[in-house]
Coordinates of N, CA and C in Angstrom, one line a residue:
X12 N -33.5 5.4 7.0 CA -31.8 4.7 6.8 C -32.0 3.9 6.5
X13 N -31.0 3.9 5.3 CA -30.9 2.6 4.3 C -30.4 1.2 4.7
X14 N -30.7 0.6 4.0 CA -30.1 -1.3 4.7 C -30.4 -1.7 3.0
X15 N -28.4 -2.4 3.1 CA -28.3 -2.7 1.5 C -28.6 -4.1 1.7
X16 N -28.7 -4.8 1.1 CA -29.3 -6.1 0.8 C -28.3 -6.6 -0.1
X17 N -27.7 -8.4 -0.2 CA -26.6 -7.9 -1.7 C -28.3 -9.6 -1.8
X18 N -28.5 -10.4 -2.5 CA -29.5 -11.4 -3.2 C -28.4 -11.9 -3.7
X19 N -28.8 -13.2 -4.4 CA -27.8 -13.8 -5.4 C -28.8 -13.9 -5.9
X20 N -29.0 -14.1 -7.7 CA -29.4 -14.5 -9.2 C -29.2 -15.8 -9.6
X21 N -30.4 -16.2 -10.6 CA -29.5 -16.6 -11.5 C -28.4 -16.5 -12.0
X22 N -28.4 -15.5 -12.4 CA -27.0 -14.8 -13.7 C -26.3 -13.6 -13.3
X23 N -27.3 -13.0 -12.2 CA -26.4 -12.0 -11.6 C -26.0 -11.3 -10.2
X24 N -25.9 -10.8 -10.2 CA -25.8 -10.6 -8.3 C -26.1 -9.4 -8.7
X25 N -27.2 -8.6 -7.6 CA -27.8 -7.8 -7.2 C -27.8 -7.1 -5.8
X26 N -27.2 -5.9 -5.9 CA -27.1 -4.8 -5.1 C -27.9 -3.9 -5.2
X27 N -29.3 -4.3 -3.4 CA -30.1 -3.4 -3.7 C -30.0 -3.1 -2.3
X28 N -30.6 -1.4 -2.6 CA -30.8 -0.9 -1.3 C -33.0 -0.8 -0.5
X29 N -33.0 -0.3 0.4 CA -34.0 -1.1 1.1 C -34.1 -0.2 2.7
X30 N -35.2 1.2 2.1 CA -35.6 2.2 4.1 C -36.3 0.4 4.4
X31 N -35.6 1.1 5.4 CA -36.3 0.4 6.9 C -37.7 0.5 7.4
X32 N -38.9 -0.2 6.9 CA -40.0 0.2 7.6 C -40.4 0.1 6.4
X33 N -40.4 -0.2 4.8 CA -41.0 0.0 3.3 C -42.2 -1.9 3.7
X34 N -43.4 -0.8 3.0 CA -43.7 -3.7 3.1 C -43.4 -4.6 2.3
X35 N -42.6 -3.9 1.2 CA -42.4 -4.2 0.1 C -40.7 -4.1 -0.5
X36 N -39.7 -4.7 -0.9 CA -39.1 -3.7 -1.3 C -39.1 -3.6 -3.1
X37 N -38.0 -2.7 -3.6 CA -38.7 -2.1 -4.7 C -38.4 -3.1 -5.8
X38 N -38.9 -3.6 -7.7 CA -38.7 -4.2 -7.8 C -36.8 -4.2 -8.8
X39 N -36.2 -5.2 -8.9 CA -35.3 -4.5 -9.1 C -35.1 -4.1 -10.9
X40 N -35.8 -4.0 -11.3 CA -35.8 -3.7 -13.2 C -36.1 -2.1 -13.1
X41 N -36.2 -1.0 -12.0 CA -36.3 0.1 -12.5 C -35.8 1.1 -10.9
X42 N -36.0 1.9 -11.4 CA -35.8 2.9 -9.6 C -36.6 2.7 -9.2
X43 N -37.0 3.1 -8.4 CA -38.1 3.4 -7.4 C -37.6 4.7 -6.8
X44 N -39.0 5.0 -6.3 CA -39.1 6.7 -5.6 C -39.5 5.8 -4.9
X45 N -39.3 6.8 -3.5 CA -40.4 6.5 -2.3 C -40.8 7.9 -1.7
X46 N -41.3 8.0 -0.8 CA -41.9 9.4 -0.4 C -42.2 9.5 1.4
X47 N -42.2 9.9 2.1 CA -42.5 10.0 4.1 C -43.5 11.0 3.8
X48 N -44.0 10.7 4.8 CA -45.0 11.2 5.6 C -46.0 11.3 5.0
X49 N -46.4 10.8 4.6 CA -48.2 11.0 3.6 C -48.1 12.5 2.7
X50 N -46.8 13.8 3.4 CA -46.4 14.2 1.8 C -46.0 13.8 0.8
X51 N -46.1 13.0 0.3 CA -46.1 13.1 -1.5 C -44.5 14.1 -1.7
X52 N -43.8 13.9 -1.3 CA -42.3 14.0 -1.2 C -41.8 13.4 -1.3
X53 N -41.3 13.4 -2.5 CA -39.9 12.4 -3.0 C -39.0 13.1 -2.2
X54 N -37.9 11.3 -2.0 CA -37.2 12.1 -1.1 C -35.5 11.8 -1.8
X55 N -35.2 10.7 -2.0 CA -34.9 9.9 -3.4 C -34.4 8.7 -3.9
X56 N -34.6 9.2 -5.3 CA -34.7 8.2 -6.1 C -33.2 6.7 -6.0
X57 N -34.3 5.4 -5.7 CA -32.2 4.7 -5.6 C -32.4 3.3 -7.0
X58 N -31.0 3.5 -7.3 CA -30.5 3.2 -9.3 C -30.0 1.5 -7.8
X59 N -29.5 0.0 -8.9 CA -29.6 -0.6 -9.1 C -28.9 -1.0 -9.7
X60 N -27.8 -1.3 -9.1 CA -26.0 -2.0 -10.2 C -26.0 -3.9 -10.2
X61 N -26.6 -4.2 -11.1 CA -26.3 -5.5 -11.4 C -24.7 -6.0 -11.9
X62 N -23.8 -6.6 -11.0 CA -22.7 -7.0 -11.5 C -23.0 -8.5 -11.9
X63 N -22.5 -8.2 -13.5 CA -22.9 -9.9 -13.5 C -21.2 -10.8 -14.0
X64 N -21.7 -11.8 -13.2 CA -20.4 -11.8 -12.2 C -20.2 -13.3 -13.8
X65 N -21.1 -13.8 -14.1 CA -20.5 -14.3 -15.9 C -19.2 -13.7 -16.3
X66 N -19.6 -11.9 -16.5 CA -19.1 -11.7 -18.8 C -18.8 -10.2 -17.7
X67 N -18.4 -9.5 -16.1 CA -18.2 -8.5 -15.7 C -17.4 -8.9 -14.6
X68 N -16.0 -8.5 -14.2 CA -15.6 -9.0 -13.2 C -14.9 -7.4 -11.9
X69 N -15.6 -7.4 -11.2 CA -14.7 -6.1 -10.5 C -14.1 -6.9 -9.5
X70 N -12.6 -6.2 -9.4 CA -11.6 -7.0 -8.8 C -11.0 -5.8 -8.0
X71 N -10.8 -6.4 -6.6 CA -10.1 -5.0 -6.3 C -9.3 -5.7 -4.7
X72 N -7.7 -5.0 -5.5 CA -6.9 -6.0 -4.4 C -6.5 -5.4 -3.7
X73 N -6.1 -5.6 -2.0 CA -5.3 -4.7 -1.0 C -4.0 -4.9 -0.9
X74 N -3.3 -4.4 -0.2 CA -1.6 -4.1 0.0 C -2.0 -5.0 0.9
X75 N -1.1 -6.0 1.4 CA -0.4 -6.8 2.9 C 0.7 -6.1 3.5
X76 N 0.5 -6.1 4.5 CA 1.2 -5.8 5.2 C 3.2 -6.8 4.9
X77 N 4.1 -5.9 5.6 CA 4.9 -6.8 5.3 C 5.4 -8.2 6.0
X78 N 6.3 -9.1 5.6 CA 6.0 -9.8 6.4 C 7.3 -9.4 8.1
X79 N 6.9 -9.9 8.7 CA 8.3 -9.9 9.4 C 9.4 -9.8 9.5
X80 N 10.0 -10.4 8.6 CA 11.8 -10.5 8.7 C 11.7 -8.8 7.8
X81 N 10.9 -8.6 6.7 CA 11.3 -7.8 6.3 C 10.9 -6.5 6.8
X82 N 9.6 -6.3 7.4 CA 9.5 -5.8 8.8 C 11.0 -5.0 9.7
X83 N 11.9 -6.2 10.3 CA 12.6 -6.3 11.2 C 14.0 -4.9 10.5
X84 N 14.0 -6.0 9.2 CA 14.8 -5.7 8.1 C 14.8 -3.8 8.3
X85 N 14.0 -4.1 7.9 CA 13.8 -2.2 8.1 C 13.4 -1.4 8.6
X86 N 13.6 -2.0 9.4 CA 13.2 -1.2 10.8 C 14.3 -1.0 11.5
X87 N 15.0 -2.6 11.4 CA 17.0 -2.2 11.4 C 17.9 -1.2 10.9
X88 N 17.8 -1.3 9.5 CA 18.0 -0.3 8.5 C 17.8 1.4 8.8
X89 N 16.8 1.6 9.3 CA 15.8 3.0 9.2 C 16.7 2.9 11.1
X90 N 16.7 2.2 12.1 CA 17.3 2.6 13.1 C 19.5 2.9 13.1
X91 N 19.3 2.2 12.5 CA 20.7 2.3 11.2 C 20.9 3.6 11.5
X92 N 20.5 4.3 10.1 CA 20.5 5.3 9.9 C 20.6 6.1 10.7
X93 N 19.5 6.1 11.5 CA 19.0 7.5 12.5 C 19.9 7.2 13.6
X94 N 20.9 6.8 13.9 CA 21.3 6.5 14.9 C 23.1 6.8 14.5
X95 N 23.1 6.3 13.1 CA 23.9 7.3 12.5 C 23.7 8.6 12.7
X96 N 22.9 9.1 12.3 CA 22.3 11.2 12.1 C 22.7 11.2 13.5
X97 N 21.7 10.5 14.5 CA 22.3 11.5 16.1 C 23.8 10.6 16.8
X98 N 24.8 10.7 16.3 CA 26.7 10.5 16.4 C 27.1 11.2 15.4
X99 N 27.0 11.4 13.9 CA 27.3 12.6 13.1 C 27.0 14.0 14.1
X100 N 25.5 14.5 14.8 CA 25.2 15.5 14.8 C 26.2 16.3 16.4
X101 N 25.7 14.8 17.3 CA 26.9 14.4 18.4 C 28.8 15.5 18.3
X102 N 28.8 14.9 17.0 CA 30.7 15.7 16.3 C 30.4 16.6 15.8
X103 N 29.6 16.7 15.9 CA 30.0 18.4 14.4 C 30.7 19.1 14.3
X104 N 31.0 19.3 13.7 CA 32.2 20.8 13.3 C 33.1 20.2 13.3
X105 N 33.6 18.6 12.3 CA 34.7 17.6 12.3 C 34.8 18.0 10.7
X106 N 35.6 18.0 10.0 CA 35.7 18.7 8.6 C 34.8 17.4 7.5
X107 N 33.8 18.7 6.5 CA 32.9 17.6 5.8 C 31.7 17.4 6.7
X108 N 31.7 17.5 8.0 CA 30.1 17.6 8.9 C 29.4 17.5 8.3
X109 N 28.8 18.7 7.6 CA 27.7 19.4 6.9 C 27.5 17.8 5.9
X110 N 28.5 17.4 4.7 CA 27.8 17.0 4.2 C 28.0 15.8 3.7
X111 N 28.3 15.2 5.5 CA 27.6 13.9 6.1 C 26.4 14.1 5.9
X112 N 26.2 15.5 7.2 CA 24.4 14.7 7.5 C 23.8 15.2 5.9
X113 N 23.8 16.0 5.2 CA 23.4 16.4 3.8 C 23.0 14.9 3.0
X114 N 24.0 14.1 3.4 CA 24.1 12.6 2.6 C 23.1 11.6 3.6
X115 N 23.5 11.6 4.7 CA 22.2 10.4 5.9 C 21.6 11.1 5.2
X116 N 20.6 12.3 5.4 CA 18.7 13.2 5.2 C 18.8 12.3 4.1
X117 N 19.6 12.8 3.1 CA 19.2 12.3 1.9 C 18.6 10.6 1.8
X118 N 20.1 10.2 2.5 CA 19.9 8.3 2.4 C 18.3 8.0 3.1
X119 N 17.9 9.1 4.0 CA 16.6 8.5 5.2 C 16.2 8.4 4.3
X120 N 15.9 9.6 3.3 CA 14.6 9.9 2.3 C 13.4 9.1 1.7
X121 N 12.7 9.1 1.0 CA 11.3 9.0 1.1 C 11.8 8.1 -0.7
X122 N 12.5 8.4 -1.3 CA 12.8 8.2 -2.4 C 14.2 6.5 -2.2
X123 N 14.5 7.1 -1.1 CA 15.7 6.3 -0.9 C 14.8 4.9 -0.3
X124 N 13.6 4.9 0.5 CA 13.1 3.8 1.3 C 12.4 3.1 0.2
X125 N 11.8 3.9 -0.7 CA 11.3 3.0 -1.7 C 12.6 2.2 -2.7
X126 N 13.5 3.1 -3.0 CA 14.9 2.3 -4.1 C 15.6 1.8 -3.6
X127 N 16.1 1.3 -2.8 CA 17.3 0.1 -1.9 C 18.4 0.2 -2.1
X128 N 18.5 0.1 -4.6 CA 19.7 0.3 -4.7 C 20.0 1.7 -4.5
X129 N 19.1 2.9 -4.5 CA 18.9 4.6 -5.0 C 20.5 3.8 -3.4
X130 N 19.4 3.9 -1.8 CA 19.6 4.0 -1.2 C 21.5 3.0 -0.5
X131 N 22.1 2.4 -1.4 CA 22.7 2.3 -2.2 C 24.1 3.1 -2.3
X132 N 23.5 3.4 -3.5 CA 24.6 4.3 -3.8 C 25.0 5.5 -2.8
X133 N 23.4 6.8 -1.8 CA 24.0 7.3 -1.1 C 24.8 6.4 -0.1
X134 N 24.9 5.4 0.4 CA 25.7 4.5 1.4 C 27.0 5.1 0.7
X135 N 27.1 4.4 -0.2 CA 28.5 3.9 -0.5 C 29.0 6.1 -0.4
X136 N 28.4 7.2 -0.9 CA 29.0 8.2 -0.7 C 29.1 9.1 0.5
X137 N 28.0 8.5 1.9 CA 28.2 8.9 3.6 C 29.7 7.6 3.5
X138 N 30.2 7.2 3.6 CA 31.2 5.7 3.6 C 32.3 6.3 3.1
X139 N 32.1 7.3 2.0 CA 33.3 7.5 1.3 C 33.9 8.7 2.1
X140 N 32.6 9.8 2.4 CA 32.9 11.1 3.2 C 33.5 11.0 4.7
X141 N 33.1 9.4 5.1 CA 33.2 8.9 6.8 C 35.0 9.1 6.4
X142 N 34.8 8.5 5.6 CA 36.2 7.8 5.6 C 37.7 8.5 5.1
X143 N 37.2 9.9 4.6 CA 38.7 10.5 3.5 C 38.4 11.6 4.3
X144 N 36.9 12.4 5.0 CA 37.3 12.9 6.8 C 37.9 12.5 8.2
X145 N 38.1 13.2 8.6 CA 38.6 13.0 9.9 C 37.3 12.1 11.8
X146 N 36.8 11.7 10.2 CA 35.1 11.6 11.1 C 35.7 10.5 12.6
X147 N 35.1 10.7 13.7 CA 35.4 10.0 14.6 C 35.2 8.5 14.3
X148 N 35.3 7.4 15.5 CA 35.7 6.2 15.1 C 33.9 5.8 15.2
X149 N 33.2 6.3 16.1 CA 32.2 5.8 16.3 C 31.1 6.7 15.0
X150 N 31.3 7.0 14.2 CA 30.5 7.1 13.0 C 31.2 6.2 12.2
X151 N 31.7 5.8 12.0 CA 32.6 4.6 10.8 C 31.7 3.3 11.7
X152 N 31.7 3.3 12.8 CA 31.0 2.3 13.5 C 30.3 2.6 12.8
X153 N 28.6 2.8 12.6 CA 27.6 2.9 12.3 C 27.5 3.5 11.0
X154 N 28.7 3.7 10.2 CA 28.5 3.8 8.9 C 28.3 2.1 8.6
X155 N 29.2 1.8 8.8 CA 29.7 -0.5 8.4 C 27.9 -0.6 9.7
X156 N 26.9 0.0 10.2 CA 25.9 -0.8 10.6 C 25.2 -0.9 9.9
X157 N 25.5 0.3 9.0 CA 24.1 0.4 8.7 C 24.2 0.1 6.7
X158 N 25.6 0.1 6.6 CA 25.5 -1.3 5.4 C 25.6 -3.3 5.5
X159 N 25.3 -2.8 7.0 CA 25.1 -4.8 7.2 C 23.8 -4.8 7.3
X160 N 23.1 -3.9 7.8 CA 21.2 -3.8 7.7 C 20.6 -3.1 6.8
X161 N 21.5 -3.0 5.2 CA 21.1 -2.5 4.4 C 20.9 -3.6 3.3
X162 N 21.9 -4.3 3.4 CA 22.8 -5.3 2.8 C 21.5 -7.1 3.7
X163 N 20.9 -7.0 4.7 CA 20.6 -7.5 5.3 C 18.7 -7.3 4.0
X164 N 18.2 -6.2 3.7 CA 17.2 -5.8 3.6 C 16.9 -6.0 2.4
X165 N 18.4 -5.5 1.7 CA 18.0 -5.6 0.3 C 18.0 -8.1 -0.2
X166 N 18.8 -8.1 0.1 CA 18.6 -10.0 0.3 C 17.0 -10.4 0.4
X167 N 16.3 -9.6 1.8 CA 14.7 -9.7 2.4 C 14.0 -9.3 1.0
X168 N 14.5 -7.9 0.1 CA 13.6 -7.8 -1.1 C 14.1 -8.8 -2.3
X169 N 15.1 -9.4 -2.8 CA 15.8 -11.1 -3.8 C 15.1 -11.9 -3.0
X170 N 14.9 -12.2 -1.8 CA 14.2 -13.4 -1.4 C 12.8 -13.3 -1.7
X171 N 12.6 -12.3 -2.1 CA 10.7 -12.2 -1.8 C 9.8 -11.6 -1.0
X172 N 10.1 -11.7 -0.5 CA 10.4 -11.1 1.0 C 9.3 -9.4 1.2
X173 N 9.6 -9.1 0.5 CA 9.5 -7.8 -0.1 C 9.2 -7.2 -1.4
X174 N 8.5 -6.2 -1.3 CA 8.5 -5.9 -3.7 C 8.9 -4.4 -3.1

């Protein structure tokens, strides 16, 4: 069993490993070998890592979860696209319904989600196809709902609520 110990030194931090049960930790200036059960067999060699906090820094950043507002805006947008898709599938068979479905799927792709301006272009295509074809009124209503939710998500990004 290995126990990790962090010790503060005057000029640097030391991260050392100590085998539980050894009488004293090894010296920090050299590697140390340990043997088990009198057989004299070396099990592993420990090395020490010195982090000089005055001259070298190791930085680790963590992504934060989106704020509640942008989570809601993106969730609403995803839901609106999903509902629009379901509506097209339900009424499938009208002229250009296959093109409409294709472009809805394209708008819901990972590329579009990562780039809302790309999604806006995809929405415009969906809107034009729905307007020029004989799409049922319910599909046109969902296209409008997607536009509203897309605008809200774009505003959230512009206000710094998301990257």
